[in-house]
Amino acid sequence: MARKTANDDPLAPVTLAVGQEELLLDRAVRDVVAAARAADADTDVRDLTPDQLQPGTLAELTSPSLFAERKVVVVRNAQDLSADTVKDVKAYLGAPAEEITLVLLHAGGAKGKGLLDAARKAGAREVACPKMTKPADRLAFVRGEFRGLGRSATPEACQALVDAIGSDLRELASAAAQLVADVEGTIDEAVVGRYYTGRAEASSFTVADRAVEGRAAEALEALRWSLATGVAPVMITSALAQGVRAIGKLSSARGGRPADLARELGMPPWKIDRVRQQMRGWTPDGVAVALRAVAEADAGVKGGGDDPEYALEKAVVAIARAARSRGRA
């Protein structure tokens, strides 16, 4: 979720929203507008792109009004402002007008850095809106969504939702809100499965998870659904390979805290916890068998066989059996 500076007053004279995550940028604007309209229902909101903010425009928008009306002036993609307009904005930062809140949305890169630095130097309230590229970040986002909505969700439910929906924060936020609206009590993995099973089943990683857990029937069902919904076979073999290699890496690693193992193995901490649960029943011989099965499936999928679907089914069954090798010993 967006991170804010110590000055957390949305009615601060200047708010600087920095980053490229569109949902978080929109929420930063929404929070300011909501606070302004709570203070004055007739607040005038101007939402401008760089081409709409010409030299002199900011001065016109922020000039004193006979009616002393409250205004929110939003400037999107501030890094793209012309040099002359940047001068206007910098001058305004030195003497912001009363009853007016300026919101600057800036991508945060090298482009337009002078304006970014000037806003920070002027003491602007800052909201960080970074692009969430890591699975752990999206997982934390989902947890925050449920907390913000006043509901509890199990860690497994949060992970299942991320697995089902993917990386789009708007869809994740919408899904969390839908679950809160429709379901009473704690939201668990079973609830997420009922609502989003189609999307989750279509994930190549769901196929891999069920296979390395030794759940052959569920893995085959997920595989058939994935193929029916257009998931490329090569994506499934890749997910199977990652799943088996993760088991092998963690089983050969020394014990320790998830954070330490994450650094050692190059996995996020949440994945360490998940793989630890999945590796029960695995033996070194089982890992070797599963890796050979993945290699054969990969060859079959990439042209070494006549039936890629059969090659994948054969690999899934072999991996699921290998996952139970300790129990058969």
mmCIF file of C-alpha atoms in Angstrom:
data_model
loop_
_atom_site.group_PDB
_atom_site.id
_atom_site.type_symbol
_atom_site.label_atom_id
_atom_site.label_comp_id
_atom_site.label_asym_id
_atom_site.label_seq_id
_atom_site.Cartn_x
_atom_site.Cartn_y
_atom_site.Cartn_z
ATOM 1 C CA MET A 1 0.000 0.000 0.000
ATOM 2 C CA ALA A 2 1.049 3.612 -0.301
ATOM 3 C CA ARG A 3 3.515 4.849 2.307
ATOM 4 C CA LYS A 4 3.184 8.342 3.740
ATOM 5 C CA THR A 5 5.539 10.770 5.423
ATOM 6 C CA ALA A 6 5.182 11.953 9.014
ATOM 7 C CA ASN A 7 3.087 14.869 7.754
ATOM 8 C CA ASP A 8 -0.032 12.834 7.161
ATOM 9 C CA ASP A 9 -2.538 15.674 6.841
ATOM 10 C CA PRO A 10 -4.267 15.272 3.449
ATOM 11 C CA LEU A 11 -5.087 18.991 3.594
ATOM 12 C CA ALA A 12 -1.405 19.963 3.681
ATOM 13 C CA PRO A 13 -0.743 22.774 1.189
ATOM 14 C CA VAL A 14 1.148 20.393 -1.132
ATOM 15 C CA THR A 15 0.929 16.618 -1.497
ATOM 16 C CA LEU A 16 3.553 14.827 -3.561
ATOM 17 C CA ALA A 17 2.551 11.341 -4.751
ATOM 18 C CA VAL A 18 5.604 9.551 -6.105
ATOM 19 C CA GLY A 19 5.651 6.315 -8.093
ATOM 20 C CA GLN A 20 4.091 4.481 -11.006
ATOM 21 C CA GLU A 21 1.405 2.351 -9.366
ATOM 22 C CA GLU A 22 -1.765 3.835 -10.843
ATOM 23 C CA LEU A 23 -4.118 2.536 -8.169
ATOM 24 C CA LEU A 24 -2.024 4.035 -5.368
ATOM 25 C CA LEU A 25 -1.682 7.341 -7.214
ATOM 26 C CA ASP A 26 -5.449 7.507 -7.696
ATOM 27 C CA ARG A 27 -5.981 6.715 -4.025
ATOM 28 C CA ALA A 28 -3.593 9.494 -3.011
ATOM 29 C CA VAL A 29 -5.715 11.930 -5.018
ATOM 30 C CA ARG A 30 -8.935 10.445 -3.662
ATOM 31 C CA ASP A 31 -7.817 10.878 -0.055
ATOM 32 C CA VAL A 32 -7.011 14.547 -0.577
ATOM 33 C CA VAL A 33 -10.271 15.253 -2.388
ATOM 34 C CA ALA A 34 -12.295 13.406 0.276
ATOM 35 C CA ALA A 35 -10.659 15.406 3.074
ATOM 36 C CA ALA A 36 -11.201 18.672 1.225
ATOM 37 C CA ARG A 37 -14.871 17.945 0.587
ATOM 38 C CA ALA A 38 -15.331 16.888 4.205
ATOM 39 C CA ALA A 39 -14.102 20.352 5.151
ATOM 40 C CA ASP A 40 -16.078 22.076 2.392
ATOM 41 C CA ALA A 41 -18.646 20.195 0.330
ATOM 42 C CA ASP A 42 -18.325 22.780 -2.454
ATOM 43 C CA THR A 43 -14.606 22.191 -2.960
ATOM 44 C CA ASP A 44 -13.596 22.827 -6.570
ATOM 45 C CA VAL A 45 -11.387 20.046 -7.978
ATOM 46 C CA ARG A 46 -9.223 20.624 -11.037
ATOM 47 C CA ASP A 47 -7.510 17.512 -12.423
ATOM 48 C CA LEU A 48 -4.915 18.481 -15.023
ATOM 49 C CA THR A 49 -2.456 16.804 -17.385
ATOM 50 C CA PRO A 50 0.836 18.516 -18.340
ATOM 51 C CA ASP A 51 -0.561 19.838 -21.619
ATOM 52 C CA GLN A 52 -3.407 21.511 -19.712
ATOM 53 C CA LEU A 53 -1.084 23.292 -17.286
ATOM 54 C CA GLN A 54 0.491 25.973 -19.393
ATOM 55 C CA PRO A 55 2.692 28.808 -18.067
ATOM 56 C CA GLY A 56 0.440 31.108 -16.050
ATOM 57 C CA THR A 57 -2.340 28.538 -15.587
ATOM 58 C CA LEU A 58 -1.340 27.644 -12.029
ATOM 59 C CA ALA A 59 -1.342 31.315 -11.029
ATOM 60 C CA GLU A 60 -4.872 31.688 -12.392
ATOM 61 C CA LEU A 61 -6.124 28.599 -10.574
ATOM 62 C CA THR A 62 -4.589 29.615 -7.261
ATOM 63 C CA SER A 63 -5.381 33.321 -7.324
ATOM 64 C CA PRO A 64 -7.513 34.630 -4.397
ATOM 65 C CA SER A 65 -11.263 34.284 -4.848
ATOM 66 C CA LEU A 66 -13.949 36.671 -3.646
ATOM 67 C CA PHE A 67 -15.772 33.685 -2.225
ATOM 68 C CA ALA A 68 -12.656 32.151 -0.572
ATOM 69 C CA GLU A 69 -13.548 28.764 -2.018
ATOM 70 C CA ARG A 70 -11.485 25.695 -1.252
ATOM 71 C CA LYS A 71 -9.723 24.116 -4.224
ATOM 72 C CA VAL A 72 -7.785 20.975 -4.986
ATOM 73 C CA VAL A 73 -5.480 21.250 -7.982
ATOM 74 C CA VAL A 74 -4.192 17.893 -9.211
ATOM 75 C CA VAL A 75 -1.267 17.791 -11.633
ATOM 76 C CA ARG A 76 -0.688 14.374 -13.194
ATOM 77 C CA ASN A 77 2.632 13.249 -14.707
ATOM 78 C CA ALA A 78 4.357 16.259 -13.217
ATOM 79 C CA GLN A 79 7.682 14.984 -14.549
ATOM 80 C CA ASP A 80 6.443 15.912 -18.044
ATOM 81 C CA LEU A 81 5.738 19.594 -17.325
ATOM 82 C CA SER A 82 7.439 22.147 -19.550
ATOM 83 C CA ALA A 83 10.404 24.080 -18.177
ATOM 84 C CA ASP A 84 8.385 27.322 -17.931
ATOM 85 C CA THR A 85 5.554 25.609 -16.080
ATOM 86 C CA VAL A 86 8.033 23.987 -13.697
ATOM 87 C CA LYS A 87 9.239 27.489 -12.832
ATOM 88 C CA ASP A 88 5.651 28.467 -12.008
ATOM 89 C CA VAL A 89 5.201 25.421 -9.784
ATOM 90 C CA LYS A 90 8.499 26.009 -7.970
ATOM 91 C CA ALA A 91 7.523 29.608 -7.325
ATOM 92 C CA TYR A 92 4.172 28.469 -5.955
ATOM 93 C CA LEU A 93 5.846 25.962 -3.630
ATOM 94 C CA GLY A 94 7.580 28.876 -1.910
ATOM 95 C CA ALA A 95 4.289 30.602 -1.087
ATOM 96 C CA PRO A 96 1.295 28.250 -1.366
ATOM 97 C CA ALA A 97 -2.161 29.828 -1.226
ATOM 98 C CA GLU A 98 -4.573 29.309 1.647
ATOM 99 C CA GLU A 99 -7.581 27.036 1.150
ATOM 100 C CA ILE A 100 -5.840 25.405 -1.832
ATOM 101 C CA THR A 101 -4.242 21.976 -1.917
ATOM 102 C CA LEU A 102 -1.838 21.199 -4.743
ATOM 103 C CA VAL A 103 -1.346 17.505 -5.552
ATOM 104 C CA LEU A 104 1.638 16.645 -7.723
ATOM 105 C CA LEU A 105 1.793 13.136 -9.203
ATOM 106 C CA HIS A 106 5.373 12.314 -10.187
ATOM 107 C CA ALA A 107 6.788 9.065 -11.603
ATOM 108 C CA GLY A 108 9.836 9.402 -9.383
ATOM 109 C CA GLY A 109 12.574 8.836 -11.975
ATOM 110 C CA ALA A 110 15.349 11.099 -13.191
ATOM 111 C CA LYS A 111 13.020 13.013 -15.486
ATOM 112 C CA GLY A 112 11.707 16.121 -13.757
ATOM 113 C CA LYS A 113 13.855 15.453 -10.693
ATOM 114 C CA GLY A 114 14.363 19.167 -10.110
ATOM 115 C CA LEU A 115 10.653 19.618 -9.399
ATOM 116 C CA LEU A 116 10.641 16.527 -7.198
ATOM 117 C CA ASP A 117 13.540 17.857 -5.127
ATOM 118 C CA ALA A 118 11.972 21.313 -4.876
ATOM 119 C CA ALA A 119 8.682 19.907 -3.568
ATOM 120 C CA ARG A 120 10.486 17.830 -0.957
ATOM 121 C CA LYS A 121 12.622 20.776 0.105
ATOM 122 C CA ALA A 122 9.471 22.864 0.495
ATOM 123 C CA GLY A 123 8.132 20.294 2.995
ATOM 124 C CA ALA A 124 5.458 18.695 0.835
ATOM 125 C CA ARG A 125 3.502 15.816 2.301
ATOM 126 C CA GLU A 126 4.759 12.774 0.419
ATOM 127 C CA VAL A 127 2.920 9.578 -0.469
ATOM 128 C CA ALA A 128 5.026 6.762 -1.934
ATOM 129 C CA CYS A 129 3.212 4.810 -4.666
ATOM 130 C CA PRO A 130 5.814 2.327 -5.936
ATOM 131 C CA LYS A 131 5.083 -0.255 -8.587
ATOM 132 C CA MET A 132 4.539 -3.588 -6.861
ATOM 133 C CA THR A 133 6.631 -6.053 -8.817
ATOM 134 C CA LYS A 134 7.366 -8.590 -6.062
ATOM 135 C CA PRO A 135 4.874 -11.257 -4.985
ATOM 136 C CA ALA A 136 5.572 -10.411 -1.326
ATOM 137 C CA ASP A 137 4.561 -6.784 -1.973
ATOM 138 C CA ARG A 138 1.262 -7.853 -3.527
ATOM 139 C CA LEU A 139 0.647 -10.217 -0.637
ATOM 140 C CA ALA A 140 1.216 -7.367 1.840
ATOM 141 C CA PHE A 141 -1.133 -5.224 -0.233
ATOM 142 C CA VAL A 142 -3.932 -7.795 0.008
ATOM 143 C CA ARG A 143 -3.438 -8.113 3.759
ATOM 144 C CA GLY A 144 -3.646 -4.347 4.045
ATOM 145 C CA GLU A 145 -6.835 -4.284 1.991
ATOM 146 C CA PHE A 146 -8.578 -6.677 4.355
ATOM 147 C CA ARG A 147 -7.331 -4.769 7.398
ATOM 148 C CA GLY A 148 -8.496 -1.496 5.900
ATOM 149 C CA LEU A 149 -11.919 -3.014 5.304
ATOM 150 C CA GLY A 150 -12.097 -4.093 8.923
ATOM 151 C CA ARG A 151 -12.005 -7.838 8.276
ATOM 152 C CA SER A 152 -9.596 -10.643 9.026
ATOM 153 C CA ALA A 153 -8.304 -13.045 6.405
ATOM 154 C CA THR A 154 -5.982 -15.982 6.941
ATOM 155 C CA PRO A 155 -2.484 -15.878 5.395
ATOM 156 C CA GLU A 156 -3.493 -18.799 3.172
ATOM 157 C CA ALA A 157 -6.535 -16.880 1.929
ATOM 158 C CA CYS A 158 -4.423 -13.834 1.084
ATOM 159 C CA GLN A 159 -1.931 -15.983 -0.817
ATOM 160 C CA ALA A 160 -4.726 -17.822 -2.629
ATOM 161 C CA LEU A 161 -6.207 -14.520 -3.756
ATOM 162 C CA VAL A 162 -2.860 -13.326 -5.128
ATOM 163 C CA ASP A 163 -2.388 -16.671 -6.899
ATOM 164 C CA ALA A 164 -5.870 -16.457 -8.398
ATOM 165 C CA ILE A 165 -5.933 -12.817 -9.468
ATOM 166 C CA GLY A 166 -2.331 -12.060 -10.346
ATOM 167 C CA SER A 167 -0.497 -8.739 -10.315
ATOM 168 C CA ASP A 168 -3.256 -6.223 -11.093
ATOM 169 C CA LEU A 169 -3.795 -4.217 -7.894
ATOM 170 C CA ARG A 170 -7.157 -2.904 -9.010
ATOM 171 C CA GLU A 171 -8.449 -6.433 -9.472
ATOM 172 C CA LEU A 172 -6.943 -7.531 -6.165
ATOM 173 C CA ALA A 173 -8.567 -4.614 -4.351
ATOM 174 C CA SER A 174 -11.884 -5.286 -6.062
ATOM 175 C CA ALA A 175 -11.738 -8.982 -5.191
ATOM 176 C CA ALA A 176 -10.981 -8.250 -1.528
ATOM 177 C CA ALA A 177 -13.874 -5.790 -1.350
ATOM 178 C CA GLN A 178 -16.204 -8.315 -2.994
ATOM 179 C CA LEU A 179 -15.286 -11.022 -0.489
ATOM 180 C CA VAL A 180 -15.797 -8.658 2.446
ATOM 181 C CA ALA A 181 -19.193 -7.639 1.103
ATOM 182 C CA ASP A 182 -20.381 -11.188 0.469
ATOM 183 C CA VAL A 183 -18.848 -13.286 3.248
ATOM 184 C CA GLU A 184 -19.318 -13.121 7.002
ATOM 185 C CA GLY A 185 -16.596 -13.966 9.498
ATOM 186 C CA THR A 186 -12.949 -14.714 8.781
ATOM 187 C CA ILE A 187 -12.084 -15.133 5.127
ATOM 188 C CA ASP A 188 -10.165 -18.368 4.586
ATOM 189 C CA GLU A 189 -8.642 -20.238 1.659
ATOM 190 C CA ALA A 190 -11.821 -22.249 1.064
ATOM 191 C CA VAL A 191 -13.836 -19.057 0.604
ATOM 192 C CA VAL A 192 -11.344 -17.680 -1.903
ATOM 193 C CA GLY A 193 -11.411 -21.015 -3.715
ATOM 194 C CA ARG A 194 -15.207 -20.931 -4.042
ATOM 195 C CA TYR A 195 -15.177 -17.437 -5.514
ATOM 196 C CA TYR A 196 -12.093 -17.590 -7.695
ATOM 197 C CA THR A 197 -11.523 -21.274 -8.351
ATOM 198 C CA GLY A 198 -11.736 -20.872 -12.129
ATOM 199 C CA ARG A 199 -8.960 -18.317 -12.205
ATOM 200 C CA ALA A 200 -6.841 -20.127 -9.630
ATOM 201 C CA GLU A 201 -7.186 -23.456 -11.419
ATOM 202 C CA ALA A 202 -6.031 -21.835 -14.645
ATOM 203 C CA SER A 203 -2.722 -20.906 -13.068
ATOM 204 C CA SER A 204 0.280 -22.981 -14.080
ATOM 205 C CA PHE A 205 1.612 -22.518 -10.556
ATOM 206 C CA THR A 206 -1.517 -24.097 -9.110
ATOM 207 C CA VAL A 207 -0.774 -27.198 -11.181
ATOM 208 C CA ALA A 208 2.767 -27.239 -9.808
ATOM 209 C CA ASP A 209 1.664 -26.643 -6.200
ATOM 210 C CA ARG A 210 -0.820 -29.506 -6.242
ATOM 211 C CA ALA A 211 1.711 -31.834 -7.892
ATOM 212 C CA VAL A 212 4.567 -31.207 -5.413
ATOM 213 C CA GLU A 213 2.063 -31.623 -2.561
ATOM 214 C CA GLY A 214 1.335 -35.145 -3.830
ATOM 215 C CA ARG A 215 -2.276 -34.303 -4.760
ATOM 216 C CA ALA A 216 -2.311 -36.017 -8.158
ATOM 217 C CA ALA A 217 -6.051 -35.854 -8.861
ATOM 218 C CA GLU A 218 -6.270 -32.144 -8.075
ATOM 219 C CA ALA A 219 -3.099 -31.443 -10.069
ATOM 220 C CA LEU A 220 -4.515 -33.254 -13.113
ATOM 221 C CA GLU A 221 -7.805 -31.390 -12.811
ATOM 222 C CA ALA A 222 -5.934 -28.071 -12.619
ATOM 223 C CA LEU A 223 -3.780 -29.099 -15.587
ATOM 224 C CA ARG A 224 -6.785 -29.868 -17.777
ATOM 225 C CA TRP A 225 -8.461 -26.621 -16.832
ATOM 226 C CA SER A 226 -5.280 -24.679 -17.570
ATOM 227 C CA LEU A 227 -4.898 -26.212 -21.005
ATOM 228 C CA ALA A 228 -8.597 -25.705 -21.759
ATOM 229 C CA THR A 229 -8.332 -22.001 -20.906
ATOM 230 C CA GLY A 230 -5.307 -21.416 -23.116
ATOM 231 C CA VAL A 231 -2.322 -21.642 -20.762
ATOM 232 C CA ALA A 232 0.739 -22.509 -22.850
ATOM 233 C CA PRO A 233 2.174 -25.986 -22.052
ATOM 234 C CA VAL A 234 5.679 -24.523 -21.804
ATOM 235 C CA MET A 235 4.474 -22.265 -18.973
ATOM 236 C CA ILE A 236 3.267 -25.327 -17.073
ATOM 237 C CA THR A 237 6.559 -27.202 -17.460
ATOM 238 C CA SER A 238 8.364 -24.080 -16.269
ATOM 239 C CA ALA A 239 6.150 -23.891 -13.165
ATOM 240 C CA LEU A 240 6.663 -27.611 -12.474
ATOM 241 C CA ALA A 241 10.416 -27.170 -12.753
ATOM 242 C CA GLN A 242 10.390 -24.206 -10.372
ATOM 243 C CA GLY A 243 8.273 -26.124 -7.872
ATOM 244 C CA VAL A 244 10.526 -29.186 -7.818
ATOM 245 C CA ARG A 245 13.740 -27.125 -7.739
ATOM 246 C CA ALA A 246 12.413 -25.139 -4.780
ATOM 247 C CA ILE A 247 11.838 -28.418 -2.914
ATOM 248 C CA GLY A 248 15.386 -29.531 -3.739
ATOM 249 C CA LYS A 249 16.962 -26.231 -2.739
ATOM 250 C CA LEU A 250 15.220 -26.016 0.609
ATOM 251 C CA SER A 251 15.717 -29.683 1.489
ATOM 252 C CA SER A 252 19.478 -29.319 1.036
ATOM 253 C CA ALA A 253 19.718 -25.991 2.873
ATOM 254 C CA ARG A 254 20.579 -25.659 6.519
ATOM 255 C CA GLY A 255 17.797 -24.794 8.925
ATOM 256 C CA GLY A 256 17.223 -21.171 9.819
ATOM 257 C CA ARG A 257 14.793 -18.322 9.816
ATOM 258 C CA PRO A 258 12.778 -17.747 6.614
ATOM 259 C CA ALA A 259 14.469 -14.363 6.107
ATOM 260 C CA ASP A 260 17.950 -15.935 6.278
ATOM 261 C CA LEU A 261 17.011 -18.793 3.982
ATOM 262 C CA ALA A 262 15.347 -16.357 1.599
ATOM 263 C CA ARG A 263 18.630 -14.518 1.164
ATOM 264 C CA GLU A 264 20.592 -17.732 0.794
ATOM 265 C CA LEU A 265 18.245 -19.352 -1.731
ATOM 266 C CA GLY A 266 16.967 -16.286 -3.567
ATOM 267 C CA MET A 267 13.333 -16.829 -2.578
ATOM 268 C CA PRO A 268 10.920 -14.463 -0.835
ATOM 269 C CA PRO A 269 10.279 -15.397 2.844
ATOM 270 C CA TRP A 270 6.626 -16.255 2.175
ATOM 271 C CA LYS A 271 7.745 -18.848 -0.358
ATOM 272 C CA ILE A 272 10.116 -20.435 2.147
ATOM 273 C CA ASP A 273 7.167 -21.053 4.457
ATOM 274 C CA ARG A 274 5.068 -22.505 1.637
ATOM 275 C CA VAL A 275 7.818 -24.811 0.340
ATOM 276 C CA ARG A 276 8.515 -26.052 3.878
ATOM 277 C CA GLN A 277 4.936 -27.264 4.038
ATOM 278 C CA GLN A 278 5.120 -28.798 0.561
ATOM 279 C CA MET A 279 8.390 -30.697 1.103
ATOM 280 C CA ARG A 280 6.983 -33.151 3.662
ATOM 281 C CA GLY A 281 7.318 -36.616 2.188
ATOM 282 C CA TRP A 282 10.060 -35.693 -0.261
ATOM 283 C CA THR A 283 13.406 -37.525 -0.390
ATOM 284 C CA PRO A 284 16.553 -36.707 -2.409
ATOM 285 C CA ASP A 285 15.745 -39.647 -4.701
ATOM 286 C CA GLY A 286 12.206 -38.321 -5.113
ATOM 287 C CA VAL A 287 13.548 -34.912 -6.184
ATOM 288 C CA ALA A 288 15.802 -36.588 -8.757
ATOM 289 C CA VAL A 289 12.893 -38.605 -10.149
ATOM 290 C CA ALA A 290 10.706 -35.496 -10.367
ATOM 291 C CA LEU A 291 13.400 -33.480 -12.135
ATOM 292 C CA ARG A 292 13.778 -36.241 -14.750
ATOM 293 C CA ALA A 293 9.992 -36.241 -15.227
ATOM 294 C CA VAL A 294 10.015 -32.477 -15.775
ATOM 295 C CA ALA A 295 12.863 -32.755 -18.288
ATOM 296 C CA GLU A 296 10.985 -35.429 -20.239
ATOM 297 C CA ALA A 297 7.811 -33.328 -20.235
ATOM 298 C CA ASP A 298 9.744 -30.288 -21.388
ATOM 299 C CA ALA A 299 11.161 -32.254 -24.319
ATOM 300 C CA GLY A 300 7.694 -33.566 -25.171
ATOM 301 C CA VAL A 301 6.141 -30.117 -25.031
ATOM 302 C CA LYS A 302 8.864 -28.572 -27.189
ATOM 303 C CA GLY A 303 8.508 -31.017 -30.046
ATOM 304 C CA GLY A 304 10.074 -34.234 -28.805
ATOM 305 C CA GLY A 305 6.713 -35.993 -28.583
ATOM 306 C CA ASP A 306 3.419 -36.197 -30.411
ATOM 307 C CA ASP A 307 1.137 -35.333 -27.477
ATOM 308 C CA PRO A 308 2.160 -32.419 -25.196
ATOM 309 C CA GLU A 309 -0.928 -32.918 -23.022
ATOM 310 C CA TYR A 310 -0.038 -36.538 -22.325
ATOM 311 C CA ALA A 311 3.573 -35.540 -21.582
ATOM 312 C CA LEU A 312 2.341 -33.064 -18.977
ATOM 313 C CA GLU A 313 -0.099 -35.518 -17.407
ATOM 314 C CA LYS A 314 2.667 -38.124 -17.138
ATOM 315 C CA ALA A 315 4.967 -35.579 -15.449
ATOM 316 C CA VAL A 316 2.307 -34.434 -12.994
ATOM 317 C CA VAL A 317 1.594 -38.027 -11.907
ATOM 318 C CA ALA A 318 5.312 -38.785 -11.539
ATOM 319 C CA ILE A 319 5.898 -35.665 -9.439
ATOM 320 C CA ALA A 320 2.915 -36.379 -7.197
ATOM 321 C CA ARG A 321 4.204 -39.934 -6.613
ATOM 322 C CA ALA A 322 7.691 -38.620 -5.855
ATOM 323 C CA ALA A 323 6.180 -36.237 -3.312
ATOM 324 C CA ARG A 324 4.953 -39.254 -1.358
ATOM 325 C CA SER A 325 8.167 -41.248 -1.656
ATOM 326 C CA ARG A 326 9.084 -40.933 2.043
ATOM 327 C CA GLY A 327 5.729 -42.301 3.083
ATOM 328 C CA ARG A 328 6.232 -45.408 0.888
ATOM 329 C CA ALA A 329 9.738 -46.051 2.198
#
